[in-house]
Amino acid sequence: MTNSTSETDRSRLLILASVCLAAVVLPLSFSGGAVATPAIGRDLGGSPAALTWITNAFMLSFGSLLMAAGALADEFGRKRLFILGMALFIVVSLALSFAPTVAWLDVLRAIQGVAAAASLSSGSAALAQEFEGHARTRAFSLLGTSFGVGLAFGPLLAGALIDVFGWRSIFMTTAGIAALALVFGAPRMRETRNPNAAGLDWPGTLTFTGTLALFTFGVIQAPESGWTSPFVVALLAASLIFLAAFIWVETRVARPMLDLSLFRYPRFVGVQMLPIGTCYCYIVLVVLLPLRFIGMGGLSEIDAGWLMLALSAPMLVIPLAVATLVRWISAGVLSGIGFLIAAIGLYWLSNIGVGEPGHAVVIPMFLIGVGAGMPWGLMDGLSVSVVPKERAGMATGIFNTTRVAGEGIALAIAVAMLSAFAQSGLQSALSKNGPIAVARINEAAQRVAAGDLLHASASLPEVSPDILIASYAGAFQSLLHTLIAITVLSAIAAFLFLSRTPLTGSDSEDSPSVVDATVTPEYAET
């Protein structure tokens, strides 16, 4: 009996290691791709919009398909979908390392996001079957820490790999880590299903994914084609049509992918502001700051990775530390205070010039990381505490869809705004230089926003690099001011809607597991 128990415990630990490795590799894929974008642009070329899709394609498919993947795992088996997802992730990552063009990179990154959604949803659900009680809580805490490790050290690892082996080595490395996860998990994971699974809400999944894809495509294309161009207007209008179709479908199907009736709870609406706030004060900077440091500041990828630790390292400590304070202070108040701290860091950062020494940005970036880490560590628990217990599974499903899909949308909007600000700055700076084609200014502005000073100079050879850098600095400052406004609004929402909300979902063993409910809403509710 003792040997059997020991072997079971060992298998569970290896399954936990497998899922945690998967949790490390996913944010590594996200942040690593962002750090690699300047090197990819230098090697393969590509338009600014195409380079933007390197990150957005992954985030879009990953975020929009998380809940669909959870439903498929319930019906066809968590182990089966985990193996398929990880195997596809490995194959696509290897293919990315040999991609000949940016277009191929974009397509493969979208497929990689599909594989990531499948592996994370099924792996987390399978993990919930192996542990119970306090052991389950500890297991999912370790899972969350693994995400933090991937976010914190992803830029540094990516920078080191690019410096030594080139950008293609990033995708080879993620393939290797994913292979380890598959080796640890596949032989030991039990096959489990939800006997009451109702299948995938195909109409809801297709209309929801279409809404996100068309809106993101329109926002990314707008800087190149113009916000009033028929193509962009058609994309945005089509996204509204798909959104209306999604709402119509979800109010009529028996088992909707997203239960929209939960938005009748004001506190639930307030919870949705937390991931939106962290997207704009943190996730956007995870992508844009490396472009600034490398493309405009002239730093190497490894130096940029070291600087990014100031932003991301607090995510390893602050969420766990803040979770202990909810015994005395409301989670909503703590979240609001965190957003205000992040807003202070953003304002400080906005006053630091592009050409100033790297150490000048360390303290403001650290403040942003600390501030964003406060709601980050509380919002999962809040997502289940603000609705009736029997609705917890669907509530966390909506919340995590808002969080992950919102990251891609926030990034697309931020890049479009940065490009628009840069274009306005360039037009103002060049107004005395005689007539210059608007198309060339627009092209240079997009290159500047992407941190591509070399090709921006090629678009406007008669303009000195100093003018281009100055336009970028002004645009980035304007963007940071916008992010400050969104972050402060998120703080106000936290204070108004959540200041009296107790955090019960994360510390009660009778509450549904946050991660389990997130990836398998049908299972959590039955």
PDB file of N, CA, C and O in Angstrom, residues 30 51-62 109-110 216 220 287 407-413 415:
ATOM      1  N   PHE A  30       4.476  34.409 -25.693  1.00  0.00           N
ATOM      2  CA  PHE A  30       3.922  35.757 -25.857  1.00  0.00           C
ATOM      3  C   PHE A  30       5.009  36.823 -25.753  1.00  0.00           C
ATOM      4  O   PHE A  30       5.222  37.619 -26.670  1.00  0.00           O
ATOM      5  N   LEU A  51       4.071  42.743 -38.881  1.00  0.00           N
ATOM      6  CA  LEU A  51       4.898  42.510 -37.700  1.00  0.00           C
ATOM      7  C   LEU A  51       4.063  42.550 -36.425  1.00  0.00           C
ATOM      8  O   LEU A  51       4.318  41.812 -35.473  1.00  0.00           O
ATOM      9  N   THR A  52       3.043  43.398 -36.401  1.00  0.00           N
ATOM     10  CA  THR A  52       2.158  43.456 -35.241  1.00  0.00           C
ATOM     11  C   THR A  52       1.419  42.146 -35.041  1.00  0.00           C
ATOM     12  O   THR A  52       1.183  41.705 -33.913  1.00  0.00           O
ATOM     13  N   TRP A  53       1.068  41.488 -36.153  1.00  0.00           N
ATOM     14  CA  TRP A  53       0.326  40.236 -36.062  1.00  0.00           C
ATOM     15  C   TRP A  53       1.160  39.099 -35.459  1.00  0.00           C
ATOM     16  O   TRP A  53       0.595  38.088 -35.033  1.00  0.00           O
ATOM     17  N   ILE A  54       2.481  39.248 -35.402  1.00  0.00           N
ATOM     18  CA  ILE A  54       3.305  38.199 -34.798  1.00  0.00           C
ATOM     19  C   ILE A  54       2.861  37.940 -33.361  1.00  0.00           C
ATOM     20  O   ILE A  54       2.808  36.795 -32.902  1.00  0.00           O
ATOM     21  N   THR A  55       2.529  39.006 -32.642  1.00  0.00           N
ATOM     22  CA  THR A  55       2.027  38.864 -31.273  1.00  0.00           C
ATOM     23  C   THR A  55       0.520  38.736 -31.237  1.00  0.00           C
ATOM     24  O   THR A  55      -0.031  37.890 -30.530  1.00  0.00           O
ATOM     25  N   ASN A  56      -0.175  39.561 -32.023  1.00  0.00           N
ATOM     26  CA  ASN A  56      -1.638  39.585 -31.941  1.00  0.00           C
ATOM     27  C   ASN A  56      -2.291  38.304 -32.428  1.00  0.00           C
ATOM     28  O   ASN A  56      -3.338  37.895 -31.903  1.00  0.00           O
ATOM     29  N   ALA A  57      -1.723  37.662 -33.434  1.00  0.00           N
ATOM     30  CA  ALA A  57      -2.324  36.427 -33.935  1.00  0.00           C
ATOM     31  C   ALA A  57      -2.342  35.353 -32.854  1.00  0.00           C
ATOM     32  O   ALA A  57      -3.330  34.621 -32.692  1.00  0.00           O
ATOM     33  N   PHE A  58      -1.256  35.266 -32.094  1.00  0.00           N
ATOM     34  CA  PHE A  58      -1.186  34.298 -30.998  1.00  0.00           C
ATOM     35  C   PHE A  58      -2.212  34.631 -29.921  1.00  0.00           C
ATOM     36  O   PHE A  58      -2.979  33.768 -29.478  1.00  0.00           O
ATOM     37  N   MET A  59      -2.260  35.894 -29.486  1.00  0.00           N
ATOM     38  CA  MET A  59      -3.154  36.281 -28.407  1.00  0.00           C
ATOM     39  C   MET A  59      -4.609  36.154 -28.817  1.00  0.00           C
ATOM     40  O   MET A  59      -5.462  35.773 -28.004  1.00  0.00           O
ATOM     41  N   LEU A  60      -4.926  36.470 -30.072  1.00  0.00           N
ATOM     42  CA  LEU A  60      -6.306  36.439 -30.533  1.00  0.00           C
ATOM     43  C   LEU A  60      -6.856  35.021 -30.533  1.00  0.00           C
ATOM     44  O   LEU A  60      -7.927  34.750 -29.970  1.00  0.00           O
ATOM     45  N   SER A  61      -6.133  34.087 -31.158  1.00  0.00           N
ATOM     46  CA  SER A  61      -6.630  32.709 -31.217  1.00  0.00           C
ATOM     47  C   SER A  61      -6.607  32.065 -29.830  1.00  0.00           C
ATOM     48  O   SER A  61      -7.515  31.311 -29.467  1.00  0.00           O
ATOM     49  N   PHE A  62      -5.608  32.361 -29.035  1.00  0.00           N
ATOM     50  CA  PHE A  62      -5.514  31.823 -27.686  1.00  0.00           C
ATOM     51  C   PHE A  62      -6.688  32.293 -26.830  1.00  0.00           C
ATOM     52  O   PHE A  62      -7.401  31.488 -26.205  1.00  0.00           O
ATOM     53  N   ARG A 109       1.677  31.553 -35.965  1.00  0.00           N
ATOM     54  CA  ARG A 109       1.424  32.043 -34.612  1.00  0.00           C
ATOM     55  C   ARG A 109      -0.055  31.901 -34.252  1.00  0.00           C
ATOM     56  O   ARG A 109      -0.400  31.617 -33.100  1.00  0.00           O
ATOM     57  N   ALA A 110      -0.949  32.090 -35.220  1.00  0.00           N
ATOM     58  CA  ALA A 110      -2.375  31.892 -34.952  1.00  0.00           C
ATOM     59  C   ALA A 110      -2.650  30.431 -34.607  1.00  0.00           C
ATOM     60  O   ALA A 110      -3.403  30.126 -33.676  1.00  0.00           O
ATOM     61  N   THR A 216     -10.026  43.263 -34.313  1.00  0.00           N
ATOM     62  CA  THR A 216      -8.570  43.390 -34.199  1.00  0.00           C
ATOM     63  C   THR A 216      -7.944  43.686 -35.554  1.00  0.00           C
ATOM     64  O   THR A 216      -7.041  44.527 -35.669  1.00  0.00           O
ATOM     65  N   ILE A 220      -5.748  47.060 -36.412  1.00  0.00           N
ATOM     66  CA  ILE A 220      -4.367  46.942 -36.868  1.00  0.00           C
ATOM     67  C   ILE A 220      -4.190  47.537 -38.261  1.00  0.00           C
ATOM     68  O   ILE A 220      -3.159  48.154 -38.572  1.00  0.00           O
ATOM     69  N   VAL A 287       4.920  44.349 -24.291  1.00  0.00           N
ATOM     70  CA  VAL A 287       5.194  44.269 -25.730  1.00  0.00           C
ATOM     71  C   VAL A 287       5.886  45.522 -26.246  1.00  0.00           C
ATOM     72  O   VAL A 287       6.865  45.434 -27.002  1.00  0.00           O
ATOM     73  N   GLU A 407      -6.330  41.200 -23.904  1.00  0.00           N
ATOM     74  CA  GLU A 407      -4.912  41.532 -24.084  1.00  0.00           C
ATOM     75  C   GLU A 407      -4.590  41.801 -25.548  1.00  0.00           C
ATOM     76  O   GLU A 407      -3.891  42.763 -25.883  1.00  0.00           O
ATOM     77  N   GLY A 408      -5.111  40.945 -26.428  1.00  0.00           N
ATOM     78  CA  GLY A 408      -4.877  41.154 -27.853  1.00  0.00           C
ATOM     79  C   GLY A 408      -5.521  42.426 -28.359  1.00  0.00           C
ATOM     80  O   GLY A 408      -4.930  43.173 -29.150  1.00  0.00           O
ATOM     81  N   ILE A 409      -6.747  42.692 -27.896  1.00  0.00           N
ATOM     82  CA  ILE A 409      -7.443  43.907 -28.328  1.00  0.00           C
ATOM     83  C   ILE A 409      -6.727  45.147 -27.803  1.00  0.00           C
ATOM     84  O   ILE A 409      -6.537  46.131 -28.522  1.00  0.00           O
ATOM     85  N   ALA A 410      -6.330  45.110 -26.531  1.00  0.00           N
ATOM     86  CA  ALA A 410      -5.633  46.259 -25.942  1.00  0.00           C
ATOM     87  C   ALA A 410      -4.337  46.543 -26.681  1.00  0.00           C
ATOM     88  O   ALA A 410      -3.990  47.711 -26.936  1.00  0.00           O
ATOM     89  N   LEU A 411      -3.616  45.500 -27.043  1.00  0.00           N
ATOM     90  CA  LEU A 411      -2.354  45.680 -27.768  1.00  0.00           C
ATOM     91  C   LEU A 411      -2.592  46.297 -29.134  1.00  0.00           C
ATOM     92  O   LEU A 411      -1.873  47.214 -29.560  1.00  0.00           O
ATOM     93  N   ALA A 412      -3.613  45.822 -29.845  1.00  0.00           N
ATOM     94  CA  ALA A 412      -3.920  46.375 -31.170  1.00  0.00           C
ATOM     95  C   ALA A 412      -4.294  47.849 -31.069  1.00  0.00           C
ATOM     96  O   ALA A 412      -3.854  48.672 -31.873  1.00  0.00           O
ATOM     97  N   ILE A 413      -5.101  48.190 -30.073  1.00  0.00           N
ATOM     98  CA  ILE A 413      -5.517  49.586 -29.896  1.00  0.00           C
ATOM     99  C   ILE A 413      -4.322  50.459 -29.540  1.00  0.00           C
ATOM    100  O   ILE A 413      -4.156  51.565 -30.073  1.00  0.00           O
ATOM    101  N   VAL A 415      -1.100  50.018 -30.208  1.00  0.00           N
ATOM    102  CA  VAL A 415      -0.208  50.203 -31.360  1.00  0.00           C
ATOM    103  C   VAL A 415      -0.819  51.182 -32.354  1.00  0.00           C
ATOM    104  O   VAL A 415      -0.109  52.043 -32.918  1.00  0.00           O
TER     105      VAL A 415
END
